[in-house]
Amino acid sequence: MGQMRRCKDILNEQTGVFSNFRGTVKLPMISMLAVDGNPEGKLQKTLQVYHSLKGFFFSSSYLPLASMIIADITSPGLYDEIAARTRHIYDLMKAEHPFLTSGEDSVFASLLALSELTDEQIAKETELCYKILKTEFYSGNAVQSLSHVLALGEGSAQEKCKRTIELYKSLKGKGYKYGTSYELSSLGVLALLPMEQDALVEELVEVDGFLSGQKGFGVWGIGKKQRLMYAGMLLASSYIGQESSPVMTTAAISSTISLMAAQQAAMCAAVAASAAAASSSGSGD
C-alpha cells in the first residue's frame, strides 16, 4: 500500500486537478505505476506519449491508458509515428462501425499500431473476426473489442474465432457463463493461449474456485461473471512471458509479444469500462 500511495502522490504532482489521468482510470493508472521499478520515469514517458496522442485525438478518459501502453512497448523516438498510426487505425475502425467505435477503442488502436501488419490488413482481420463472432455474441461493443484482441494474435480469423466460441460454450456447459459485456475481450486472450481446451477450462475453473473463497469474491462480493473474468486474467498472466510456459516452448517470441499486447489491451479496456460503470452508478445514487 505504501507504493500505491507514493504513486498516487507522483500522479498528483505531475498532472492537473482536471486531468484525465485523475478520472475514472486513476486507480488502474496508479496500480500500473506501482508495479514498475521506476514509476516517475514511466509516468514521464506516458505523459510524452499523451502529448503526441492529443495531437490526433480529443481528450478522453481512455487516452491515458493508451499512452501508458505505447510508452511501455516503444521508444520515445517513435511516439509521434505511433500516435499518427493509432489515429489512422482508429479512423478505419470508425469507418466500419461509426456507432460502435468510441474512446475506449483508442486503447486497442494503440496496440494494433504496434503490429507488423499494415493498417489495411488490421482493418480486414478485425472486421472478419467481428462478422464471425457476431453470429454468436450479440453485444456490438463487446464483439468489436473481442475482435480487436483476436486481431493481435496469430492464426486465421476463422481459427481464432472458432476457438473462442468453443471455449465459451465449454465453460457454459460446465455451469460457468463468461460475461459477454466488457468481460468478453479477456476471453479472447484465453483463446489465444497455446493450451488444450479441456486443460484450459479445468485450470480456469480451479482459479475461479480459489477466488470464490477470497474476501470480496464470494457470494456477497463481485458477481460470478466478473470473478470469472479476473480468474481468466490471472490464468493468462501466469502463462504469458514465462520461460517455462507453453507459450515460450511452443510458440515464437513474436507470438508471446502479441499475447502480452492482447492481455494488456483487454485488461485496460475491462478495468476502464468497469470503473466508468461504477462512477456512473455512484453519481446516480
mmCIF file of C-alpha atoms in Angstrom:
data_model
loop_
_atom_site.group_PDB
_atom_site.id
_atom_site.type_symbol
_atom_site.label_atom_id
_atom_site.label_comp_id
_atom_site.label_asym_id
_atom_site.label_seq_id
_atom_site.Cartn_x
_atom_site.Cartn_y
_atom_site.Cartn_z
ATOM 1 C CA MET A 1 0.000 0.000 0.000
ATOM 2 C CA GLY A 2 2.936 2.301 0.629
ATOM 3 C CA GLN A 3 3.997 2.073 -3.018
ATOM 4 C CA MET A 4 0.428 2.753 -4.146
ATOM 5 C CA ARG A 5 0.300 5.908 -2.005
ATOM 6 C CA ARG A 6 3.668 7.004 -3.349
ATOM 7 C CA CYS A 7 2.492 6.550 -6.939
ATOM 8 C CA LYS A 8 -0.716 8.419 -6.164
ATOM 9 C CA ASP A 9 1.400 11.352 -4.962
ATOM 10 C CA ILE A 10 3.580 11.137 -8.088
ATOM 11 C CA LEU A 11 0.491 11.204 -10.305
ATOM 12 C CA ASN A 12 -0.988 14.159 -8.425
ATOM 13 C CA GLU A 13 2.287 16.082 -8.638
ATOM 14 C CA GLN A 14 2.674 15.569 -12.392
ATOM 15 C CA THR A 15 -0.930 16.076 -13.549
ATOM 16 C CA GLY A 16 -3.542 18.786 -13.103
ATOM 17 C CA VAL A 17 -6.678 18.619 -10.984
ATOM 18 C CA PHE A 18 -8.925 18.204 -14.025
ATOM 19 C CA SER A 19 -6.582 15.885 -15.931
ATOM 20 C CA ASN A 20 -7.995 12.668 -17.394
ATOM 21 C CA PHE A 21 -5.213 10.912 -15.501
ATOM 22 C CA ARG A 22 -7.243 11.642 -12.367
ATOM 23 C CA GLY A 23 -10.568 10.500 -13.789
ATOM 24 C CA THR A 24 -12.112 7.034 -13.939
ATOM 25 C CA VAL A 25 -8.750 5.439 -14.787
ATOM 26 C CA LYS A 26 -6.859 6.932 -11.840
ATOM 27 C CA LEU A 27 -6.746 3.732 -9.762
ATOM 28 C CA PRO A 28 -5.605 1.442 -12.613
ATOM 29 C CA MET A 29 -3.015 4.054 -13.606
ATOM 30 C CA ILE A 30 -1.662 4.154 -10.038
ATOM 31 C CA SER A 31 -1.604 0.345 -9.940
ATOM 32 C CA MET A 32 0.344 0.154 -13.209
ATOM 33 C CA LEU A 33 2.849 2.693 -11.893
ATOM 34 C CA ALA A 34 3.196 0.836 -8.582
ATOM 35 C CA VAL A 35 4.423 -2.381 -10.200
ATOM 36 C CA ASP A 36 7.083 -0.554 -12.221
ATOM 37 C CA GLY A 37 10.620 -0.194 -10.910
ATOM 38 C CA ASN A 38 10.743 3.441 -11.985
ATOM 39 C CA PRO A 39 7.252 4.945 -11.654
ATOM 40 C CA GLU A 40 8.487 8.519 -12.123
ATOM 41 C CA GLY A 41 10.186 7.631 -15.398
ATOM 42 C CA LYS A 42 7.199 5.574 -16.556
ATOM 43 C CA LEU A 43 4.827 8.476 -15.927
ATOM 44 C CA GLN A 44 7.117 10.942 -17.706
ATOM 45 C CA LYS A 45 7.216 8.736 -20.808
ATOM 46 C CA THR A 46 3.456 8.234 -20.588
ATOM 47 C CA LEU A 47 2.905 11.999 -20.494
ATOM 48 C CA GLN A 48 5.120 12.386 -23.568
ATOM 49 C CA VAL A 49 3.004 9.857 -25.465
ATOM 50 C CA TYR A 50 -0.156 11.535 -24.182
ATOM 51 C CA HIS A 51 1.056 14.834 -25.643
ATOM 52 C CA SER A 52 1.647 13.121 -29.003
ATOM 53 C CA LEU A 53 -1.772 11.433 -28.980
ATOM 54 C CA LYS A 54 -3.545 14.686 -28.136
ATOM 55 C CA GLY A 55 -2.343 15.965 -31.485
ATOM 56 C CA PHE A 56 -4.632 13.367 -33.104
ATOM 57 C CA PHE A 57 -7.408 12.706 -30.561
ATOM 58 C CA PHE A 58 -9.796 14.727 -28.473
ATOM 59 C CA SER A 59 -9.068 14.271 -24.802
ATOM 60 C CA SER A 60 -10.814 11.286 -23.188
ATOM 61 C CA SER A 61 -10.573 9.116 -20.083
ATOM 62 C CA TYR A 62 -9.122 6.285 -22.186
ATOM 63 C CA LEU A 63 -6.244 8.256 -23.712
ATOM 64 C CA PRO A 64 -4.024 7.938 -20.602
ATOM 65 C CA LEU A 65 -4.295 4.132 -20.803
ATOM 66 C CA ALA A 66 -3.397 4.136 -24.487
ATOM 67 C CA SER A 67 -0.460 6.417 -23.658
ATOM 68 C CA MET A 68 0.893 4.103 -20.975
ATOM 69 C CA ILE A 69 0.617 1.085 -23.269
ATOM 70 C CA ILE A 70 2.606 2.808 -26.019
ATOM 71 C CA ALA A 71 5.189 4.101 -23.515
ATOM 72 C CA ASP A 72 5.691 0.562 -22.188
ATOM 73 C CA ILE A 73 6.335 -1.033 -25.555
ATOM 74 C CA THR A 74 8.033 1.500 -27.824
ATOM 75 C CA SER A 75 10.871 4.052 -27.687
ATOM 76 C CA PRO A 76 10.466 7.858 -27.393
ATOM 77 C CA GLY A 77 11.701 8.443 -30.927
ATOM 78 C CA LEU A 78 8.659 6.590 -32.283
ATOM 79 C CA TYR A 79 5.947 8.234 -30.171
ATOM 80 C CA ASP A 80 4.743 10.662 -32.848
ATOM 81 C CA GLU A 81 4.770 7.981 -35.546
ATOM 82 C CA ILE A 82 2.825 5.519 -33.393
ATOM 83 C CA ALA A 83 0.371 8.240 -32.363
ATOM 84 C CA ALA A 84 -0.336 9.052 -36.011
ATOM 85 C CA ARG A 85 -0.782 5.382 -36.861
ATOM 86 C CA THR A 86 -3.059 4.906 -33.856
ATOM 87 C CA ARG A 87 -5.303 7.651 -35.214
ATOM 88 C CA HIS A 88 -5.365 6.126 -38.698
ATOM 89 C CA ILE A 89 -6.314 2.693 -37.351
ATOM 90 C CA TYR A 90 -8.967 4.297 -35.156
ATOM 91 C CA ASP A 91 -10.389 6.062 -38.227
ATOM 92 C CA LEU A 92 -10.556 2.721 -40.057
ATOM 93 C CA MET A 93 -12.455 1.262 -37.086
ATOM 94 C CA LYS A 94 -14.795 4.243 -37.123
ATOM 95 C CA ALA A 95 -15.416 3.867 -40.846
ATOM 96 C CA GLU A 96 -16.512 0.246 -40.371
ATOM 97 C CA HIS A 97 -18.569 0.835 -37.212
ATOM 98 C CA PRO A 98 -19.343 4.550 -36.733
ATOM 99 C CA PHE A 99 -21.813 3.993 -33.904
ATOM 100 C CA LEU A 100 -19.820 1.360 -32.021
ATOM 101 C CA THR A 101 -16.374 2.951 -32.101
ATOM 102 C CA SER A 102 -15.679 5.284 -29.180
ATOM 103 C CA GLY A 103 -12.875 6.484 -26.924
ATOM 104 C CA GLU A 104 -12.244 3.066 -25.384
ATOM 105 C CA ASP A 105 -11.228 1.749 -28.803
ATOM 106 C CA SER A 106 -8.210 4.067 -28.772
ATOM 107 C CA VAL A 107 -6.668 1.567 -26.317
ATOM 108 C CA PHE A 108 -6.937 -1.224 -28.878
ATOM 109 C CA ALA A 109 -5.896 1.067 -31.736
ATOM 110 C CA SER A 110 -2.718 1.976 -29.845
ATOM 111 C CA LEU A 111 -1.682 -1.671 -29.582
ATOM 112 C CA LEU A 112 -2.717 -2.524 -33.108
ATOM 113 C CA ALA A 113 -0.497 0.382 -34.188
ATOM 114 C CA LEU A 114 2.466 -1.627 -32.897
ATOM 115 C CA SER A 115 1.556 -4.603 -35.090
ATOM 116 C CA GLU A 116 3.673 -5.727 -38.028
ATOM 117 C CA LEU A 117 0.510 -5.912 -40.151
ATOM 118 C CA THR A 118 -0.414 -3.000 -42.385
ATOM 119 C CA ASP A 119 -3.293 -0.795 -41.301
ATOM 120 C CA GLU A 120 -5.472 -2.236 -44.054
ATOM 121 C CA GLN A 121 -4.635 -5.815 -43.012
ATOM 122 C CA ILE A 122 -5.547 -4.949 -39.428
ATOM 123 C CA ALA A 123 -8.889 -3.491 -40.513
ATOM 124 C CA LYS A 124 -9.637 -6.547 -42.652
ATOM 125 C CA GLU A 125 -8.698 -9.002 -39.879
ATOM 126 C CA THR A 126 -10.745 -7.262 -37.196
ATOM 127 C CA GLU A 127 -13.786 -6.944 -39.449
ATOM 128 C CA LEU A 128 -13.643 -10.611 -40.430
ATOM 129 C CA CYS A 129 -13.452 -11.590 -36.749
ATOM 130 C CA TYR A 130 -16.348 -9.261 -35.972
ATOM 131 C CA LYS A 131 -18.616 -10.815 -38.596
ATOM 132 C CA ILE A 132 -17.863 -14.353 -37.395
ATOM 133 C CA LEU A 133 -18.291 -13.531 -33.708
ATOM 134 C CA LYS A 134 -21.484 -11.516 -34.181
ATOM 135 C CA THR A 135 -23.337 -14.717 -35.038
ATOM 136 C CA GLU A 136 -22.656 -15.989 -31.502
ATOM 137 C CA PHE A 137 -22.451 -12.885 -29.311
ATOM 138 C CA TYR A 138 -24.913 -10.035 -29.549
ATOM 139 C CA SER A 139 -23.343 -7.019 -27.858
ATOM 140 C CA GLY A 140 -21.826 -4.998 -30.683
ATOM 141 C CA ASN A 141 -19.349 -3.099 -28.493
ATOM 142 C CA ALA A 142 -18.129 -6.229 -26.727
ATOM 143 C CA VAL A 143 -17.772 -8.130 -30.003
ATOM 144 C CA GLN A 144 -15.793 -5.273 -31.510
ATOM 145 C CA SER A 145 -13.405 -5.252 -28.536
ATOM 146 C CA LEU A 146 -13.024 -9.030 -28.776
ATOM 147 C CA SER A 147 -12.281 -8.808 -32.500
ATOM 148 C CA HIS A 148 -9.502 -6.290 -31.759
ATOM 149 C CA VAL A 149 -7.923 -8.647 -29.231
ATOM 150 C CA LEU A 150 -8.047 -11.596 -31.625
ATOM 151 C CA ALA A 151 -6.505 -9.462 -34.377
ATOM 152 C CA LEU A 152 -3.420 -9.145 -32.158
ATOM 153 C CA GLY A 153 -2.980 -12.921 -32.064
ATOM 154 C CA GLU A 154 -1.563 -15.308 -34.634
ATOM 155 C CA GLY A 155 -3.574 -17.657 -36.829
ATOM 156 C CA SER A 156 -6.502 -17.162 -39.179
ATOM 157 C CA ALA A 157 -9.597 -15.237 -38.140
ATOM 158 C CA GLN A 158 -11.688 -18.383 -38.548
ATOM 159 C CA GLU A 159 -9.438 -20.448 -36.273
ATOM 160 C CA LYS A 160 -9.242 -17.806 -33.544
ATOM 161 C CA CYS A 161 -12.981 -17.135 -33.547
ATOM 162 C CA LYS A 162 -13.827 -20.843 -33.555
ATOM 163 C CA ARG A 163 -11.576 -21.476 -30.555
ATOM 164 C CA THR A 164 -13.084 -18.504 -28.690
ATOM 165 C CA ILE A 165 -16.656 -19.657 -29.289
ATOM 166 C CA GLU A 166 -15.812 -23.248 -28.347
ATOM 167 C CA LEU A 167 -14.162 -22.061 -25.127
ATOM 168 C CA TYR A 168 -17.245 -20.015 -24.230
ATOM 169 C CA LYS A 169 -19.532 -22.997 -24.862
ATOM 170 C CA SER A 170 -17.302 -25.401 -22.928
ATOM 171 C CA LEU A 171 -17.372 -23.145 -19.886
ATOM 172 C CA LYS A 172 -21.123 -22.652 -20.196
ATOM 173 C CA GLY A 173 -21.602 -26.407 -20.405
ATOM 174 C CA LYS A 174 -19.879 -26.746 -17.029
ATOM 175 C CA GLY A 175 -22.051 -24.054 -15.467
ATOM 176 C CA TYR A 176 -19.617 -21.161 -15.881
ATOM 177 C CA LYS A 177 -21.071 -18.448 -18.084
ATOM 178 C CA TYR A 178 -18.400 -15.988 -19.188
ATOM 179 C CA GLY A 179 -19.621 -12.399 -19.293
ATOM 180 C CA THR A 180 -20.464 -11.057 -22.746
ATOM 181 C CA SER A 181 -20.141 -7.368 -21.890
ATOM 182 C CA TYR A 182 -16.767 -5.753 -21.088
ATOM 183 C CA GLU A 183 -15.513 -9.168 -19.899
ATOM 184 C CA LEU A 184 -15.615 -10.644 -23.400
ATOM 185 C CA SER A 185 -12.303 -9.271 -24.673
ATOM 186 C CA SER A 186 -10.410 -11.157 -21.952
ATOM 187 C CA LEU A 187 -11.962 -14.413 -23.203
ATOM 188 C CA GLY A 188 -10.133 -13.775 -26.468
ATOM 189 C CA VAL A 189 -6.798 -13.686 -24.654
ATOM 190 C CA LEU A 190 -7.531 -17.091 -23.121
ATOM 191 C CA ALA A 191 -8.481 -18.459 -26.528
ATOM 192 C CA LEU A 192 -5.099 -17.348 -27.895
ATOM 193 C CA LEU A 193 -3.163 -19.339 -25.294
ATOM 194 C CA PRO A 194 -1.493 -22.451 -26.783
ATOM 195 C CA MET A 195 -3.243 -24.873 -24.425
ATOM 196 C CA GLU A 196 -5.588 -27.782 -24.931
ATOM 197 C CA GLN A 197 -9.126 -26.542 -24.384
ATOM 198 C CA ASP A 198 -10.016 -29.133 -21.728
ATOM 199 C CA ALA A 199 -6.918 -28.238 -19.710
ATOM 200 C CA LEU A 200 -7.641 -24.529 -20.132
ATOM 201 C CA VAL A 201 -11.206 -24.907 -18.873
ATOM 202 C CA GLU A 202 -10.070 -27.069 -15.956
ATOM 203 C CA GLU A 203 -7.460 -24.541 -14.831
ATOM 204 C CA LEU A 204 -9.837 -21.601 -15.238
ATOM 205 C CA VAL A 205 -12.459 -23.324 -13.093
ATOM 206 C CA GLU A 206 -9.786 -24.070 -10.495
ATOM 207 C CA VAL A 207 -8.669 -20.423 -10.311
ATOM 208 C CA ASP A 208 -12.284 -19.262 -10.118
ATOM 209 C CA GLY A 209 -12.868 -21.683 -7.258
ATOM 210 C CA PHE A 210 -9.867 -20.287 -5.408
ATOM 211 C CA LEU A 211 -11.076 -16.709 -5.876
ATOM 212 C CA SER A 212 -14.560 -17.601 -4.639
ATOM 213 C CA GLY A 213 -13.036 -18.297 -1.236
ATOM 214 C CA GLN A 214 -11.283 -14.942 -1.028
ATOM 215 C CA LYS A 215 -12.668 -11.829 0.626
ATOM 216 C CA GLY A 216 -14.719 -9.766 -1.812
ATOM 217 C CA PHE A 217 -15.050 -12.583 -4.349
ATOM 218 C CA GLY A 218 -17.589 -14.787 -2.609
ATOM 219 C CA VAL A 219 -21.387 -14.781 -2.530
ATOM 220 C CA TRP A 220 -21.598 -11.198 -1.276
ATOM 221 C CA GLY A 221 -18.716 -9.916 -3.380
ATOM 222 C CA ILE A 222 -18.445 -9.182 -7.080
ATOM 223 C CA GLY A 223 -20.639 -11.115 -9.485
ATOM 224 C CA LYS A 224 -19.730 -14.541 -10.845
ATOM 225 C CA LYS A 225 -19.101 -13.235 -14.370
ATOM 226 C CA GLN A 226 -16.680 -10.575 -13.206
ATOM 227 C CA ARG A 227 -14.917 -13.059 -10.932
ATOM 228 C CA LEU A 228 -14.515 -15.466 -13.843
ATOM 229 C CA MET A 229 -13.008 -12.630 -15.894
ATOM 230 C CA TYR A 230 -10.457 -11.956 -13.146
ATOM 231 C CA ALA A 231 -9.713 -15.673 -12.988
ATOM 232 C CA GLY A 232 -9.093 -15.612 -16.731
ATOM 233 C CA MET A 233 -6.744 -12.646 -16.458
ATOM 234 C CA LEU A 234 -4.768 -14.320 -13.692
ATOM 235 C CA LEU A 235 -4.524 -17.549 -15.657
ATOM 236 C CA ALA A 236 -3.390 -15.778 -18.829
ATOM 237 C CA SER A 237 -0.821 -13.745 -16.895
ATOM 238 C CA SER A 238 0.632 -16.904 -15.377
ATOM 239 C CA TYR A 239 1.392 -18.296 -18.837
ATOM 240 C CA ILE A 240 2.342 -15.248 -20.872
ATOM 241 C CA GLY A 241 6.025 -14.393 -20.854
ATOM 242 C CA GLN A 242 7.133 -17.191 -18.532
ATOM 243 C CA GLU A 243 10.177 -19.055 -19.797
ATOM 244 C CA SER A 244 8.846 -22.378 -18.592
ATOM 245 C CA SER A 245 5.364 -21.852 -20.013
ATOM 246 C CA PRO A 246 3.971 -23.485 -23.159
ATOM 247 C CA VAL A 247 3.922 -20.042 -24.764
ATOM 248 C CA MET A 248 7.707 -19.893 -24.721
ATOM 249 C CA THR A 249 8.361 -23.517 -25.590
ATOM 250 C CA THR A 250 5.895 -23.995 -28.422
ATOM 251 C CA ALA A 251 5.478 -20.555 -29.952
ATOM 252 C CA ALA A 252 7.737 -17.874 -31.336
ATOM 253 C CA ILE A 253 8.757 -14.865 -29.286
ATOM 254 C CA SER A 254 6.660 -12.656 -31.573
ATOM 255 C CA SER A 255 3.604 -14.687 -30.663
ATOM 256 C CA THR A 256 4.300 -14.146 -26.974
ATOM 257 C CA ILE A 257 4.592 -10.401 -27.523
ATOM 258 C CA SER A 258 1.245 -10.470 -29.331
ATOM 259 C CA LEU A 259 -0.324 -12.305 -26.389
ATOM 260 C CA MET A 260 1.130 -9.799 -23.944
ATOM 261 C CA ALA A 261 -0.290 -6.955 -26.011
ATOM 262 C CA ALA A 262 -3.694 -8.603 -26.222
ATOM 263 C CA GLN A 263 -3.720 -9.270 -22.475
ATOM 264 C CA GLN A 264 -2.805 -5.675 -21.671
ATOM 265 C CA ALA A 265 -5.399 -4.253 -24.047
ATOM 266 C CA ALA A 266 -8.159 -6.486 -22.697
ATOM 267 C CA MET A 267 -7.229 -5.738 -19.100
ATOM 268 C CA CYS A 268 -7.076 -1.970 -19.611
ATOM 269 C CA ALA A 269 -10.348 -1.860 -21.513
ATOM 270 C CA ALA A 270 -12.128 -4.002 -18.913
ATOM 271 C CA VAL A 271 -10.803 -2.007 -15.967
ATOM 272 C CA ALA A 272 -11.642 1.309 -17.616
ATOM 273 C CA ALA A 273 -15.128 0.154 -18.593
ATOM 274 C CA SER A 274 -15.904 -1.215 -15.132
ATOM 275 C CA ALA A 275 -14.514 1.934 -13.494
ATOM 276 C CA ALA A 276 -16.656 4.109 -15.743
ATOM 277 C CA ALA A 277 -19.722 1.999 -14.938
ATOM 278 C CA ALA A 278 -19.029 2.254 -11.207
ATOM 279 C CA SER A 279 -18.571 6.013 -11.499
ATOM 280 C CA SER A 280 -21.843 6.356 -13.393
ATOM 281 C CA SER A 281 -23.652 4.215 -10.827
ATOM 282 C CA GLY A 282 -22.198 6.220 -7.974
ATOM 283 C CA SER A 283 -23.214 9.551 -9.480
ATOM 284 C CA GLY A 284 -26.778 8.290 -9.797
ATOM 285 C CA ASP A 285 -27.100 7.396 -6.091
#
